[in-house]
Short mmCIF file of C-alpha atoms in Angstrom, two decimals:
data_model
loop_
_atom_site.label_atom_id
_atom_site.label_comp_id
_atom_site.label_asym_id
_atom_site.label_seq_id
_atom_site.Cartn_x
_atom_site.Cartn_y
_atom_site.Cartn_z
CA MET A 164 -10.98 -7.14 -4.24
CA ILE A 165 -7.32 -6.87 -5.18
CA PRO A 166 -4.59 -6.30 -2.53
CA ARG A 167 -1.34 -4.74 -3.73
CA LEU A 168 1.84 -4.70 -1.67
CA HIS A 169 4.14 -1.75 -2.39
CA GLY A 170 7.89 -1.70 -1.95
CA ARG A 171 8.90 -0.70 1.59
CA THR A 172 10.11 2.88 2.18
CA HIS A 173 11.85 4.91 4.89
CA SER A 174 9.05 7.41 5.31
CA PRO A 175 5.25 7.10 5.56
CA ARG A 176 4.71 10.53 4.04
CA GLU A 177 4.59 9.53 0.38
CA PRO A 178 2.38 6.45 0.98
CA LEU A 179 0.01 8.57 3.08
CA ALA A 180 -0.15 11.29 0.44
CA GLU A 181 -0.88 8.63 -2.18
CA ALA A 182 -3.60 7.17 0.01
CA LEU A 183 -5.20 10.58 0.48
CA GLY A 184 -4.80 11.53 -3.18
CA GLN A 185 -3.30 14.88 -2.18
CA PRO A 186 -0.26 16.36 -0.40
CA LEU A 187 -0.04 16.13 3.38
CA SER A 188 -1.36 19.11 5.31
CA PRO A 189 -0.41 20.48 8.76
CA ASN A 190 -3.84 22.12 9.04
CA ASP A 191 -6.61 19.81 7.82
CA GLY A 192 -7.66 17.24 10.40
CA LEU A 193 -8.49 13.68 9.36
CA THR A 194 -11.63 12.28 10.95
CA GLU A 195 -12.53 8.69 11.77
CA TYR A 196 -14.29 8.61 8.39
CA THR A 197 -10.90 8.86 6.68
CA VAL A 198 -8.64 7.04 9.13
CA VAL A 199 -11.09 4.17 9.48
CA ALA A 200 -8.84 1.92 11.60
CA HIS A 201 -5.53 1.91 13.44
CA TRP A 202 -3.40 -0.27 15.68
CA PRO A 203 -5.32 -1.02 18.90
CA GLY A 204 -2.49 0.21 21.12
CA LEU A 205 -3.08 3.79 20.02
CA ASP A 206 -6.03 4.04 22.40
CA TYR A 207 -3.65 3.45 25.32
CA TYR A 208 -1.49 6.42 24.31
CA THR A 209 -4.15 8.94 23.34
CA PRO A 210 -7.16 8.75 25.64
CA ASN A 211 -10.44 10.58 25.00
CA ASP A 212 -10.21 10.03 21.23
CA GLU A 213 -7.58 12.76 20.90
CA GLN A 214 -6.21 11.22 17.68
CA ARG A 215 -9.49 11.89 15.86
CA THR A 216 -8.38 15.51 15.36
CA TRP A 217 -4.89 14.77 14.05
CA THR A 218 -3.79 16.24 10.73
CA SER A 219 -2.23 14.14 7.99
CA VAL A 220 1.21 15.48 8.97
CA GLN A 221 0.65 14.39 12.58
CA TRP A 222 -0.42 10.92 11.46
CA ALA A 223 2.76 10.67 9.40
CA GLU A 224 4.85 11.77 12.38
CA HIS A 225 3.08 9.19 14.53
CA LEU A 226 4.11 6.45 12.09
CA GLU A 227 7.66 7.84 11.96
CA ASP A 228 8.17 7.90 15.74
CA PRO A 229 9.62 4.35 16.00
CA TYR A 230 12.54 5.49 13.82
CA LEU A 231 13.42 8.15 16.40
CA GLU A 232 12.73 5.97 19.43
CA HIS A 233 14.79 3.05 18.10
CA PRO A 234 17.51 4.51 15.81
CA PHE A 235 19.38 1.19 15.52
CA ALA A 236 16.44 -1.06 14.71
CA ALA A 237 16.89 -2.80 11.37
CA SER A 238 16.04 -6.02 9.57
CA ALA A 239 18.32 -9.06 9.51
CA ASP A 240 20.02 -7.72 6.37
CA ASP A 241 20.44 -4.24 7.90
CA ASP A 242 17.53 -2.70 6.00
CA ARG A 243 15.98 0.37 7.63
CA ARG A 244 13.03 0.64 5.23
CA ALA A 245 10.39 -0.05 7.85
CA ILE A 246 7.28 1.45 6.23
CA LEU A 247 4.96 -1.18 4.78
CA HIS A 248 2.24 0.05 2.42
CA LEU A 249 -0.66 -2.07 1.23
CA ASP A 250 -3.59 -0.87 -0.85
CA ILE A 251 -6.80 -2.79 -1.49
CA ARG A 252 -9.08 -2.03 -4.44
CA LEU A 253 -12.66 -3.12 -4.86
CA HIS A 254 -14.17 -4.27 -8.14
CA PRO A 255 -15.54 -1.21 -10.05
CA ASP A 256 -19.07 -2.63 -9.84
CA ASP A 257 -18.90 -3.38 -6.11
CA ARG A 258 -21.23 -1.63 -3.69
CA GLU A 259 -19.93 1.06 -1.33
CA LEU A 260 -18.74 -0.38 1.96
CA THR A 261 -19.80 1.16 5.26
CA GLY A 262 -17.33 2.59 7.75
CA PRO A 263 -17.46 -0.51 10.01
CA GLU A 264 -16.94 -2.76 6.98
CA TRP A 265 -13.86 -0.81 5.92
CA ALA A 266 -12.57 -1.01 9.50
CA GLU A 267 -13.15 -4.76 9.64
CA THR A 268 -11.39 -5.17 6.29
CA ALA A 269 -8.41 -3.15 7.55
CA HIS A 270 -7.99 -5.22 10.72
CA ARG A 271 -8.29 -8.48 8.80
CA PHE A 272 -5.60 -7.47 6.31
CA ALA A 273 -3.40 -6.21 9.17
CA ARG A 274 -3.64 -9.64 10.78
CA ALA A 275 -2.99 -11.37 7.44
CA ALA A 276 0.13 -9.21 6.95
CA GLY A 277 1.34 -10.14 10.43
CA ILE A 278 1.36 -6.61 11.87
CA GLU A 279 -1.58 -7.12 14.23
CA ILE A 280 -1.72 -9.98 16.68
CA PRO A 281 -5.06 -10.66 18.42
CA GLY A 282 -4.84 -10.31 22.20
CA ALA A 283 -1.86 -7.94 22.14
CA ALA A 284 -3.66 -4.62 21.87
CA GLU A 285 -1.23 -2.50 23.89
CA HIS A 286 1.85 -4.11 22.31
CA GLY A 287 2.44 -4.15 18.60
CA TRP A 288 3.29 -2.24 15.50
CA ARG A 289 1.96 1.17 14.56
CA TRP A 290 -0.37 1.13 11.59
CA ILE A 291 -3.31 3.08 10.22
CA ALA A 292 -5.88 2.42 7.51
CA VAL A 293 -6.99 5.26 5.23
CA GLN A 294 -10.16 5.26 3.15
CA ALA A 295 -10.02 8.52 1.20
CA GLN A 296 -10.69 7.42 -2.38
CA PRO A 297 -13.69 5.53 -3.79
CA GLY A 298 -13.31 1.77 -3.64
CA ARG A 299 -9.82 1.94 -2.15
CA LEU A 300 -8.30 1.25 1.26
CA ASP A 301 -4.66 1.93 2.18
CA LEU A 302 -2.90 0.32 5.12
CA ILE A 303 0.39 1.91 6.23
CA ALA A 304 2.51 0.38 9.00
CA ASN A 305 5.91 0.72 10.67
CA LEU A 306 7.64 -2.64 11.09
CA ILE A 307 9.61 -1.45 14.14
CA HIS A 308 7.93 -2.83 17.25
CA LEU A 309 7.34 -0.72 20.35
CA ASP A 310 10.16 -2.61 22.08
CA GLY A 311 12.60 -1.86 19.25
CA THR A 312 12.53 -5.25 17.55
CA TRP A 313 11.97 -5.56 13.83
CA ARG A 314 8.93 -7.32 12.40
CA THR A 315 9.78 -9.29 9.27
CA PRO A 316 6.63 -9.86 7.19
CA PRO A 317 5.73 -13.52 6.55
CA ALA A 318 7.52 -15.07 3.60
CA ASP A 319 4.15 -15.98 2.09
CA ILE A 320 2.57 -12.58 2.74
CA LEU A 321 1.27 -12.24 -0.83
CA ARG A 322 -0.56 -15.56 -0.62
CA ARG A 323 -1.96 -14.66 2.81
CA LEU A 324 -3.26 -11.34 1.51
CA ALA A 325 -4.83 -12.98 -1.55
CA ASP A 326 -6.47 -15.68 0.57
CA GLU A 327 -7.85 -13.10 3.00
CA ALA A 328 -9.20 -11.05 0.08
CA ARG A 329 -11.17 -14.10 -1.12
CA ARG A 330 -12.60 -14.67 2.36
CA ILE A 331 -13.60 -11.00 2.74
CA GLU A 332 -15.28 -11.06 -0.68
CA GLN A 333 -17.37 -13.99 0.45
CA ASP A 334 -18.16 -12.61 3.91
CA LEU A 335 -19.15 -9.15 2.64
CA ASN A 336 -20.83 -10.40 -0.56
CA LEU A 337 -18.41 -8.61 -2.87
CA ILE A 338 -17.55 -9.35 -6.49
CA PRO A 339 -14.62 -11.80 -6.67
CA VAL A 340 -11.62 -11.24 -8.90
CA ARG A 341 -12.82 -13.79 -11.43
CA THR A 342 -16.54 -14.19 -12.10
CA GLY A 343 -18.70 -16.08 -14.54
CA SER A 344 -18.61 -19.81 -15.19
CA THR A 345 -19.26 -19.36 -18.94
CA ALA A 346 -16.19 -17.26 -19.63
CA ARG A 347 -14.15 -18.54 -22.56
CA PRO A 348 -10.65 -19.85 -21.83
CA ALA A 349 -7.83 -17.49 -22.68
CA VAL A 350 -6.35 -17.93 -26.15
CA ARG A 351 -2.67 -18.84 -25.92
CA THR A 352 -0.57 -16.87 -28.39
CA ALA A 353 3.11 -16.32 -28.89
CA PRO A 354 4.27 -13.12 -27.21
CA THR A 355 4.27 -10.18 -29.60
CA ALA A 356 6.91 -7.48 -29.75
CA SER A 357 4.56 -5.18 -27.82
CA ALA A 358 4.08 -7.80 -25.12
CA GLN A 359 7.83 -8.28 -24.79
CA LEU A 360 8.39 -4.53 -24.49
CA ALA A 361 5.56 -4.31 -21.99
CA SER A 362 7.31 -6.98 -19.90
CA VAL A 363 10.53 -4.95 -19.92
CA LEU A 364 8.72 -1.81 -18.79
CA ALA A 365 6.85 -3.74 -16.10
CA GLN A 366 10.17 -5.03 -14.74
CA LEU A 367 11.53 -1.49 -14.61
CA ALA A 368 8.42 -0.32 -12.72
CA ASN A 369 8.32 -3.31 -10.33
CA GLU A 370 7.90 -2.10 -6.73
CA GLN A 371 9.52 -5.19 -5.21
CA ALA A 372 12.65 -5.81 -7.28
CA GLY A 373 12.77 -3.19 -10.04
CA PRO A 374 15.89 -1.01 -10.49
CA LEU A 375 13.90 2.21 -10.09
CA ALA A 376 12.52 0.98 -6.77
CA ALA A 377 16.09 0.36 -5.57
CA VAL A 378 17.21 3.84 -6.67
CA ARG A 379 14.17 5.42 -5.05
CA GLY A 380 14.89 3.57 -1.82
CA LEU A 381 18.45 4.89 -1.74
CA VAL A 382 17.26 8.45 -2.37
CA GLU A 383 14.63 8.17 0.38
CA HIS A 384 17.20 6.72 2.78
CA THR A 385 19.62 9.56 2.01
CA ALA A 386 16.87 12.14 2.53
CA TYR A 387 16.01 10.55 5.86
CA ARG A 388 19.63 10.65 7.04
CA ILE A 389 20.21 14.23 5.87
CA ALA A 390 16.99 15.43 7.50
CA ARG A 391 18.44 14.35 10.86
CA GLN A 392 21.44 16.66 10.41
CA PRO A 393 21.26 20.13 12.01
CA GLY A 394 20.87 23.24 9.91
CA ALA A 395 18.46 24.73 7.38
CA ALA A 396 20.65 23.57 4.49
CA SER A 397 20.14 19.95 5.51
CA THR A 398 16.38 20.44 5.67
CA ASP A 399 16.34 21.99 2.20
CA THR A 400 18.48 19.20 0.75
CA ALA A 401 16.32 16.53 2.33
CA HIS A 402 13.21 18.19 0.89
CA ARG A 403 14.74 18.25 -2.59
CA LEU A 404 15.64 14.57 -2.31
CA GLU A 405 12.08 13.77 -1.25
CA LEU A 406 10.83 15.55 -4.38
CA ILE A 407 13.27 13.52 -6.48
CA ALA A 408 11.99 10.30 -4.89
CA ARG A 409 8.43 11.41 -5.61
CA ARG A 410 9.31 12.04 -9.27
CA LEU A 411 10.90 8.59 -9.49
CA HIS A 412 7.70 7.09 -8.12
CA ALA A 413 5.68 9.00 -10.73
CA ILE A 414 7.99 7.61 -13.43
CA GLN A 415 7.38 4.09 -12.11
CA GLN A 416 3.63 4.64 -12.30
CA ASP A 417 3.91 6.05 -15.85
CA LEU A 418 5.97 3.03 -16.93
CA ASP A 419 3.44 0.68 -15.35
CA THR A 420 0.58 2.41 -17.19
CA THR A 421 2.51 2.34 -20.48
CA ALA A 422 3.23 -1.36 -20.03
CA ALA A 423 -0.48 -2.01 -19.51
CA HIS A 424 -1.34 -0.08 -22.68
CA LEU A 425 1.25 -1.99 -24.70
CA ALA A 426 -0.15 -5.32 -23.58
CA GLN A 427 -3.78 -4.34 -24.04
CA PRO A 428 -4.25 -4.02 -27.84
CA ARG A 429 -3.20 -7.60 -28.56
CA THR A 430 -5.62 -8.94 -25.95
CA ALA A 431 -8.48 -6.89 -27.40
CA THR A 432 -7.67 -8.09 -30.93
CA VAL A 433 -7.66 -11.75 -29.90
CA ALA A 434 -10.98 -11.32 -28.08
CA ALA A 435 -12.57 -9.58 -31.08
CA THR A 436 -11.32 -12.26 -33.49
CA THR A 437 -12.67 -15.03 -31.28
CA ALA A 438 -16.05 -13.29 -31.08
CA ARG A 439 -16.26 -12.96 -34.90
CA HIS A 440 -15.41 -16.61 -35.43
CA THR A 441 -18.04 -17.64 -32.91
CA THR A 442 -20.69 -15.40 -34.49
CA HIS A 443 -20.18 -16.69 -38.06
CA ARG A 444 -19.81 -20.34 -37.15
CA THR A 445 -22.33 -22.43 -39.11
CA PRO A 446 -24.50 -24.89 -37.18
#
């Protein structure tokens, strides 16, 4: 089980579309089999399970509401990117989890990320967990609290998420990240030209501190501000900026994939060479 923390954004729409694996729709309702968990306070606002019939667009609007309700809420460094996106991937050979197991996993990661506090059901941060693709869970949250304060994620959030992933693997009998006590130690080699280039591409694609992530954040922020201006022209401009941000995200993903491919051949060659030497070793 591998948790991955994405760079924060101004809008939940792109993270939700990525979680669903398709564009958002104003018509197709998402059932409890897709939105497997959400912040406990939602039950206080929508009685009689009304939210079970919401469309993906309505879920996105629900996560966006704190922006409108608290237009001046921001982090300590005046950052308005309040949408936190976390995805969790199972090992390819893991069994399929049940709905309750996905829900339990979502709540445990929400607590590890600091966006759900036990005993404060009606007060908290809006978040939902989406299970729409095999072996994958996406958690999307707004860091603006119901009272307008900003929730800064823990400084050690990555360690907390990794530790919780190990505990969930053990509790649910899942395949851990590293398995096998007889695995050979990695062969240390000097970085090749391909590995160096792969590192450069990985830095460009980095969701936390990469230059493309910064550019994408500025574009998303501009789209958000323009969308709040009156007039059809503003709406059209905001939509075009959202498409630009989406293309930038696709470029990041392409760079990340290319970096992985650049780094892969050398690893495969070292493994094959080691295997040959082991096979032909004389007793």
